[in-house]
Short mmCIF file of C-alpha atoms and ligand atoms in Angstrom, two decimals:
data_model
loop_
_atom_site.label_atom_id
_atom_site.label_comp_id
_atom_site.label_asym_id
_atom_site.label_seq_id
_atom_site.Cartn_x
_atom_site.Cartn_y
_atom_site.Cartn_z
CA MET J 1 2.63 18.51 -9.87
CA ALA J 2 -0.92 18.47 -8.55
CA LEU J 3 -2.26 19.92 -5.33
CA GLU J 4 -4.01 16.88 -3.67
CA ARG J 5 -5.69 16.00 -0.43
CA THR J 6 -5.26 12.74 1.42
CA PHE J 7 -6.73 11.11 4.50
CA SER J 8 -4.53 10.34 7.52
CA ILE J 9 -5.07 8.66 10.84
CA ILE J 10 -2.74 8.98 13.93
CA LYS J 11 -3.43 5.54 15.37
CA PRO J 12 -4.01 4.56 19.05
CA ASP J 13 -0.38 3.49 19.71
CA ALA J 14 0.69 7.00 18.95
CA THR J 15 -2.01 8.86 20.82
CA ARG J 16 -1.44 6.63 23.87
CA ARG J 17 2.24 7.63 23.88
CA ASN J 18 1.29 11.35 23.47
CA LEU J 19 2.94 11.56 19.99
CA THR J 20 0.23 13.50 18.13
CA GLY J 21 2.43 16.62 17.96
CA LYS J 22 5.49 14.67 16.95
CA VAL J 23 3.58 13.02 14.08
CA ASN J 24 2.20 16.36 12.95
CA THR J 25 5.77 17.91 13.01
CA LEU J 26 6.92 15.18 10.64
CA LEU J 27 3.95 15.61 8.34
CA GLU J 28 4.44 19.34 8.20
CA ALA J 29 8.21 19.07 7.79
CA GLY J 30 7.47 16.80 4.81
CA GLY J 31 5.59 19.54 3.10
CA LEU J 32 1.95 18.59 3.98
CA ARG J 33 -0.57 21.01 5.46
CA ILE J 34 -3.19 19.76 7.94
CA VAL J 35 -6.46 21.22 6.63
CA ALA J 36 -8.80 19.29 8.93
CA GLN J 37 -8.15 17.37 12.15
CA LYS J 38 -10.19 15.82 14.98
CA ARG J 39 -9.68 13.41 17.77
CA ILE J 40 -12.28 10.61 17.88
CA HIS J 41 -12.71 7.12 19.41
CA MET J 42 -13.69 4.90 16.45
CA SER J 43 -16.60 2.53 17.01
CA ARG J 44 -16.36 -1.10 16.06
CA ALA J 45 -18.64 -0.57 13.08
CA GLN J 46 -16.52 2.39 11.87
CA ALA J 47 -13.26 0.46 12.13
CA GLU J 48 -14.78 -2.67 10.36
CA ALA J 49 -16.16 -0.54 7.59
CA PHE J 50 -13.00 1.53 7.17
CA TYR J 51 -10.81 -1.62 6.90
CA GLY J 52 -13.47 -3.61 4.96
CA VAL J 53 -10.99 -4.26 2.14
CA HIS J 54 -8.99 -6.35 4.63
CA LYS J 55 -11.93 -8.41 6.07
CA GLU J 56 -10.60 -11.68 4.81
CA ARG J 57 -7.13 -11.15 6.13
CA PRO J 58 -5.96 -13.07 9.19
CA PHE J 59 -5.14 -9.84 11.06
CA PHE J 60 -8.54 -8.19 10.50
CA LYS J 61 -10.08 -8.80 13.94
CA SER J 62 -6.85 -7.85 15.73
CA LEU J 63 -6.51 -4.67 13.58
CA CYS J 64 -10.17 -3.67 14.47
CA ASP J 65 -9.46 -4.37 18.16
CA PHE J 66 -6.34 -2.17 17.99
CA MET J 67 -8.08 0.65 16.06
CA THR J 68 -10.81 0.85 18.68
CA SER J 69 -8.50 0.48 21.68
CA GLY J 70 -8.06 4.24 22.21
CA PRO J 71 -8.47 7.59 20.60
CA VAL J 72 -7.28 8.28 17.09
CA VAL J 73 -6.72 11.61 15.28
CA VAL J 74 -8.30 11.71 11.78
CA GLN J 75 -6.90 14.27 9.45
CA VAL J 76 -6.96 15.68 5.97
CA LEU J 77 -3.61 16.59 4.54
CA GLU J 78 -3.02 18.90 1.59
CA GLY J 79 0.08 19.32 -0.61
CA GLU J 80 1.67 18.68 -3.93
CA ASN J 81 1.16 14.96 -4.71
CA ALA J 82 -0.13 14.61 -1.09
CA ILE J 83 -1.18 10.91 -1.47
CA ALA J 84 2.20 9.57 -2.60
CA ARG J 85 4.09 12.12 -0.50
CA ASN J 86 2.33 11.09 2.66
CA ARG J 87 3.05 7.41 1.93
CA GLU J 88 6.78 8.35 1.65
CA ILE J 89 6.69 10.24 4.91
CA MET J 90 4.87 7.34 6.63
CA GLY J 91 7.27 4.63 5.43
CA ALA J 92 6.62 0.96 4.91
CA THR J 93 3.80 -0.81 6.71
CA ASN J 94 6.25 -2.83 8.78
CA PRO J 95 8.51 -0.44 10.67
CA ALA J 96 11.27 -2.98 10.34
CA ASN J 97 11.29 -2.29 6.59
CA ALA J 98 10.64 1.42 6.77
CA ALA J 99 13.29 3.90 5.57
CA GLU J 100 15.22 6.02 8.10
CA GLY J 101 13.49 9.25 9.00
CA THR J 102 9.99 8.05 8.21
CA ILE J 103 7.18 8.17 10.81
CA ARG J 104 6.91 4.44 11.12
CA LYS J 105 10.65 3.91 11.34
CA THR J 106 10.96 6.63 14.05
CA LEU J 107 7.80 5.98 16.01
CA ALA J 108 5.90 2.74 15.16
CA GLU J 109 5.81 -0.19 17.72
CA SER J 110 5.01 -3.07 15.30
CA ILE J 111 3.52 -3.99 11.86
CA GLU J 112 0.05 -3.57 13.44
CA ALA J 113 0.67 -0.69 15.86
CA ASN J 114 2.38 1.30 13.16
CA SER J 115 1.31 4.82 14.31
CA VAL J 116 -0.26 6.14 11.07
CA HIS J 117 -2.66 5.40 8.22
CA GLY J 118 -2.50 7.12 4.84
CA SER J 119 -4.70 6.68 1.74
CA ASP J 120 -3.18 4.64 -1.01
CA SER J 121 -4.91 6.20 -4.01
CA ALA J 122 -6.86 9.29 -5.10
CA GLU J 123 -10.05 7.25 -5.21
CA ASN J 124 -9.63 5.86 -1.68
CA ALA J 125 -8.54 9.34 -0.42
CA ALA J 126 -11.84 10.84 -1.57
CA ILE J 127 -13.86 7.94 -0.03
CA GLU J 128 -11.91 8.03 3.25
CA ILE J 129 -12.15 11.82 3.65
CA ALA J 130 -15.90 11.73 3.10
CA TYR J 131 -16.27 8.90 5.58
CA PHE J 132 -14.95 11.06 8.45
CA PHE J 133 -15.38 14.72 7.46
CA ALA J 134 -18.08 17.04 6.03
CA GLY J 135 -16.90 19.35 3.33
CA THR J 136 -17.44 22.32 5.62
CA GLU J 137 -14.78 20.93 8.02
CA LEU J 138 -11.97 21.16 5.49
CA VAL J 139 -10.32 24.53 5.69
CA GLY J 140 -7.41 24.89 3.21
P1 IDP R 1 -0.77 0.37 5.04
O1 IDP R 1 -1.33 0.92 6.29
O2 IDP R 1 0.73 0.51 4.93
O3 IDP R 1 -1.54 0.82 3.77
P2 IDP R 1 -2.19 -2.14 4.70
O4 IDP R 1 -1.64 -3.35 4.01
O5 IDP R 1 -3.32 -1.36 4.03
O6 IDP R 1 -1.01 -1.21 5.08
O7 IDP R 1 -2.77 -2.68 6.11
C1 IDP R 1 -3.64 -1.92 6.88
C2 IDP R 1 -3.12 -1.92 8.31
O8 IDP R 1 -3.29 -3.25 8.80
C3 IDP R 1 -1.66 -1.68 8.56
O9 IDP R 1 -1.30 -0.28 8.62
C4 IDP R 1 -1.38 -2.38 9.86
O10 IDP R 1 -1.84 -1.55 10.99
C5 IDP R 1 -2.24 -3.62 9.68
N1 IDP R 1 -1.49 -4.78 9.12
C6 IDP R 1 -1.06 -4.90 7.86
N2 IDP R 1 -0.42 -6.08 7.67
C7 IDP R 1 -0.44 -6.68 8.92
C8 IDP R 1 0.08 -7.91 9.40
O11 IDP R 1 0.67 -8.74 8.69
N3 IDP R 1 -0.13 -8.15 10.71
C9 IDP R 1 -0.82 -7.32 11.58
N4 IDP R 1 -1.32 -6.17 11.14
C10 IDP R 1 -1.13 -5.79 9.86
MG1 MG R 2 -3.50 0.49 3.21
#
């Protein structure tokens, strides 16, 4: 087992419904520790760069519209196997396919407005953390 850090976003559908605390409760109950957290309103440029890997996908414009539609909470989560563990706690991208008890099954509105983001690899976790946080903001 390895102590890891992963990057997380509580998306605008969840902040709009005042679910930040509920998401955090599920993350903490799943064994992850929030070692950095801030509420921001993403700019268009930030959203487009963050989701650049999806820029050829048909949902890219809609996804960037959604991610800039309201505040988000960006976070760094720490724990044993935090990257894979967070993906388990989040559940499948489409809440219709997500397992019972996952954040997306419990809280998400749709495949797009699916309440949370979580890094999918150690390499992307490091890139995504550095995109939103200075090292001095991570307090483990
Ligand atoms: P992930 O968030 O589970 O890693 P990705 O495939 O990386 O899923 O997609 C990034 C985000 O793009 C999703 O979380 C969701 O908000 C949105 N998305 C993914 N697939 C679709 C789709 O088919 N229609 C609309 N939005 C989508
Ligand atoms: Mg992804």
